[in-house]
Each structure stands twice: as C-alpha cells, then as structure tokens.
Coordinates of C-alpha atoms in Angstrom, one line a residue:
X1 CA 10.1 -19.8 -0.9
X2 CA 6.7 -18.0 -1.4
X3 CA 4.8 -15.3 0.1
X4 CA 1.1 -14.5 0.1
X5 CA 0.4 -11.1 -0.4
X6 CA -3.1 -10.6 0.9
X7 CA -4.2 -7.9 -1.9
X8 CA -6.2 -7.8 -5.1
X9 CA -5.1 -4.4 -5.9
X10 CA -3.1 -4.6 -9.1
X11 CA -1.0 -1.3 -8.4
X12 CA 0.0 -2.6 -5.0
X13 CA 0.9 -6.2 -6.6
X14 CA 2.8 -4.6 -9.3
X15 CA 4.7 -2.5 -6.5
X16 CA 5.5 -5.1 -4.0
X17 CA 6.3 -8.1 -6.4
X18 CA 9.9 -7.1 -7.1
X19 CA 10.4 -6.1 -3.5
X20 CA 9.9 -9.5 -2.2
X21 CA 11.7 -10.9 -5.1
X22 CA 14.8 -8.8 -3.8
X23 CA 14.6 -11.2 -0.9
X24 CA 14.2 -14.5 -3.2
X25 CA 10.6 -14.7 -2.1
X26 CA 8.2 -15.8 -4.9
X27 CA 5.0 -13.6 -4.3
X28 CA 1.4 -15.0 -5.1
X29 CA -1.6 -12.6 -4.4
X30 CA -5.4 -12.8 -3.9
X31 CA -5.8 -12.2 -7.6
X32 CA -3.6 -15.6 -8.2
X33 CA -5.8 -17.3 -5.6
X34 CA -9.2 -16.1 -6.4
X35 CA -10.8 -18.5 -4.3
X36 CA -9.2 -17.0 -1.1
X37 CA -11.5 -14.2 0.7
X38 CA -10.3 -10.6 1.4
X39 CA -10.3 -9.7 4.9
X40 CA -12.7 -6.9 6.1
X41 CA -11.0 -3.5 6.7
X42 CA -12.6 -2.5 10.1
X43 CA -9.7 -2.0 12.2
X44 CA -9.1 1.7 13.5
X45 CA -5.5 1.9 12.0
X46 CA -3.8 0.7 8.9
X47 CA -1.6 -1.5 11.1
X48 CA -4.5 -3.5 12.4
X49 CA -6.1 -3.7 9.0
X50 CA -2.8 -4.9 7.6
X51 CA -2.4 -7.5 10.3
X52 CA -5.8 -8.8 9.8
X53 CA -5.3 -9.4 6.1
X54 CA -2.1 -11.2 7.0
X55 CA -3.4 -13.4 9.4
X56 CA -6.6 -14.4 7.6
X57 CA -4.9 -17.0 5.4
X58 CA -1.7 -17.8 7.3
X59 CA -1.3 -21.6 7.7
X60 CA 0.0 -24.5 6.3
X61 CA -0.7 -23.6 2.8
X62 CA 0.7 -20.1 3.3
X63 CA 3.3 -20.1 6.0
X64 CA 4.4 -16.5 5.0
X65 CA 1.8 -14.0 4.6
X66 CA 1.9 -10.0 4.1
X67 CA -0.8 -7.6 4.6
X68 CA -0.9 -3.7 3.6
X69 CA -3.2 -1.1 4.3
X70 CA -3.1 2.7 3.5
X71 CA -4.5 5.8 5.1
X72 CA -4.7 9.3 3.1
X73 CA -4.4 12.1 5.2
X74 CA -5.1 15.3 3.3
X75 CA -4.5 18.4 5.4
X76 CA -6.8 21.1 3.8
X77 CA -9.7 18.6 4.6
X78 CA -8.9 18.1 8.1
X79 CA -7.2 14.6 7.8
X80 CA -10.0 13.0 5.5
X81 CA -10.4 10.4 4.2
X82 CA -8.3 8.7 6.7
X83 CA -8.2 5.0 7.1
X84 CA -11.0 4.0 4.6
X85 CA -9.3 5.8 1.9
X86 CA -11.0 4.4 -1.1
X87 CA -14.5 4.6 0.4
X88 CA -13.6 8.0 1.8
X89 CA -14.7 7.1 5.3
X90 CA -17.8 5.6 4.2
X91 CA -19.0 8.4 2.1
X92 CA -18.3 6.7 -1.1
X93 CA -19.4 3.1 -2.2
X94 CA -16.6 0.4 -2.3
X95 CA -17.5 -0.1 -5.9
X96 CA -16.5 3.3 -7.2
X97 CA -14.2 3.5 -10.0
X98 CA -10.7 4.9 -10.1
X99 CA -12.1 8.1 -12.3
X100 CA -15.1 8.6 -10.2
X101 CA -12.9 8.4 -6.8
X102 CA -10.3 11.1 -8.6
X103 CA -13.1 13.6 -9.7
X104 CA -14.5 13.5 -6.2
X105 CA -11.2 14.2 -4.7
X106 CA -10.4 17.0 -7.2
X107 CA -14.0 18.3 -6.6
X108 CA -13.3 18.6 -2.9
X109 CA -10.0 20.2 -3.3
X110 CA -11.2 22.6 -6.0
X111 CA -10.6 26.0 -4.0
X112 CA -7.4 24.9 -2.4
X113 CA -4.2 26.8 -3.5
X114 CA -1.1 24.7 -4.5
X115 CA 0.7 25.5 -1.2
X116 CA -2.1 23.8 0.8
X117 CA -2.7 20.9 -1.0
X118 CA -0.3 18.9 1.3
X119 CA -1.1 15.4 2.0
X120 CA 0.6 12.0 3.3
X121 CA 0.0 8.2 3.1
X122 CA 0.1 6.4 6.1
X123 CA 0.9 2.7 5.3
X124 CA 0.6 -0.1 7.7
X125 CA 2.5 -3.5 6.9
X126 CA 2.2 -6.8 8.5
X127 CA 4.4 -9.8 8.1
X128 CA 3.2 -13.3 9.7
X129 CA 6.1 -15.8 9.7
X130 CA 5.7 -19.6 9.8
X131 CA 6.0 -19.6 13.5
X132 CA 3.1 -17.6 13.6
X133 CA 4.9 -14.4 14.7
X134 CA 3.6 -11.2 13.5
X135 CA 5.7 -8.2 12.8
X136 CA 4.5 -4.7 11.8
X137 CA 5.4 -1.3 10.7
X138 CA 3.8 2.0 9.9
X139 CA 5.5 4.3 7.2
X140 CA 4.6 7.8 6.4
X141 CA 4.9 9.5 3.1
X142 CA 4.4 13.2 2.5
X143 CA 3.4 14.6 -0.9
X144 CA 1.5 17.4 -2.8
X145 CA -1.7 16.7 -4.8
X146 CA -1.8 18.3 -8.1
X147 CA -4.8 20.5 -9.2
X148 CA -5.5 18.3 -12.5
X149 CA -4.0 14.6 -13.4
X150 CA -0.4 15.0 -14.4
X151 CA 0.0 11.3 -15.5
X152 CA -2.4 8.3 -16.4
X153 CA -4.0 6.6 -13.4
X154 CA -2.4 3.4 -12.4
X155 CA -5.3 0.8 -12.0
X156 CA -6.3 0.4 -8.4
X157 CA -4.6 3.7 -7.4
X158 CA -6.5 6.9 -8.7
X159 CA -4.1 8.9 -6.5
X160 CA -1.3 8.2 -8.8
X161 CA -2.5 10.4 -11.4
X162 CA -2.1 13.6 -9.0
X163 CA 0.5 12.9 -6.5
X164 CA 3.5 15.0 -6.3
X165 CA 6.2 13.4 -4.5
X166 CA 10.2 13.0 -4.6
X167 CA 9.7 9.5 -6.4
X168 CA 6.8 9.0 -8.4
X169 CA 7.7 6.2 -11.0
X170 CA 7.2 2.9 -10.1
X171 CA 10.7 1.7 -10.3
X172 CA 11.6 4.5 -7.9
X173 CA 9.0 3.6 -5.5
X174 CA 10.1 0.0 -5.3
X175 CA 13.4 1.2 -4.4
X176 CA 12.2 3.3 -1.7
X177 CA 10.2 0.4 -0.2
X178 CA 13.4 -1.8 -0.4
X179 CA 15.0 0.8 1.6
X180 CA 12.2 0.8 4.1
X181 CA 12.3 -3.0 4.3
X182 CA 15.8 -3.0 5.0
X183 CA 15.4 -0.4 8.0
X184 CA 12.6 -2.5 9.3
X185 CA 14.9 -5.7 9.2
X186 CA 12.1 -7.9 9.6
X187 CA 12.7 -10.3 6.7
X188 CA 16.6 -10.2 7.4
X189 CA 15.6 -11.5 10.9
X190 CA 13.2 -14.3 9.9
X191 CA 14.4 -15.7 6.6
X192 CA 17.0 -18.7 7.0
X193 CA 20.5 -17.6 7.2
X194 CA 21.7 -17.8 3.6
X195 CA 18.5 -16.5 2.0
X196 CA 18.0 -13.6 -0.2
X197 CA 19.3 -10.3 0.7
X198 CA 17.6 -7.0 -0.6
X199 CA 18.9 -5.3 -3.5
X200 CA 17.5 -2.7 -6.0
X201 CA 14.7 -3.9 -8.5
X202 CA 17.1 -2.8 -11.3
X203 CA 19.7 -5.3 -10.2

C-alpha cells in the first residue's frame, strides 16, 4: 500500500519516509508528484492546516493521505512566530531562504541569555483513510535554541542548525516519531489485519 505525504519539504520527507516504511507503507510526496498542488496554510491551528493538506488530494488515486504542519513557539518572543513559522506570522516572505530565516531568528534572540532561549514545536498530524475518515494528533516537543549554528542546516528546516534537544539526529527523531505513532494508534486501527507493525528505522 502507498500513502501520499502532502509535503514538498525535503527534511520532512526524509524524516517521515522510514516512519511509514515501518508500517509497510510506501510513501510518495508532492516532490514525487509535482503536478499536485500544495494546500494553502490558512488554518488557525497546525491540526487544521495538516487536515487541509491531507484532504486536498485524497481520493481514488490516493486513498491514504497524510498532512503535517508545525508551529514554532519561542518563549522569549512571546510565542512568536506561531503557526506560520516559515513566514514568521506574515513578517517574512514565503520565498525566504533557510539561511536568511536563520539569520532573522538569531538576530531576534541576540540579547537573550541561554537559560531563556526555550521554545517548542507544536506539530499537527492528519491521516485520511480510504473510507474518508480523518484522524488527527497534536505533538509538542520542547527544546532550546543555541546562540549560533552548531550543525549544518538540514534543507527545508533551518532550525535544525540551532536546535538543542534530547534527540537531534535524524535516526533518533525518526524513532521518536514512530513511538508517537504507536501511542497514537491510528495506523494500527486502520490498516488491514496482518499489515505492517511499527519498528525502529534501524530494523
């Protein structure tokens, strides 16, 4: 079986492909099918945006679809940038490069001491099954922000260069997501009996 991940973000695609493979789901993305449009991110919450993405191309050609969206909340900035993390709530253009975005972030936090550089990702997930039923989940991941880049930027995810968290490498983050999927239980309930069960990406 195949699932369409409604994203063109290369970092997200690399992150989620092994997660779905753990359930024996072959993943395609909007990068694989460039003729498919991207959904507008106009929801008030990340769950609304994720659901809009998952529903846009759901149908006979794509009976399983998945959408993801994430808000970035930085405590020292009063919760900015929020749901429109890439566009920083409309302050930045959608075309901004990873490097420019990271420069803007670090400039905004220039005088903030390390102990106050706390933040969280609020991720919204939405899965639409072949019967059209929608299943959603919100996941909150706290972390700290370094004062300068500590690793190269992962394309499409500039925060990766300054994120300080318990699990920063790709394999560990994939394992975290698989564990979160297991706790969610949506795929276990929806997949035909005997279909793939989750395992770690290293397996």
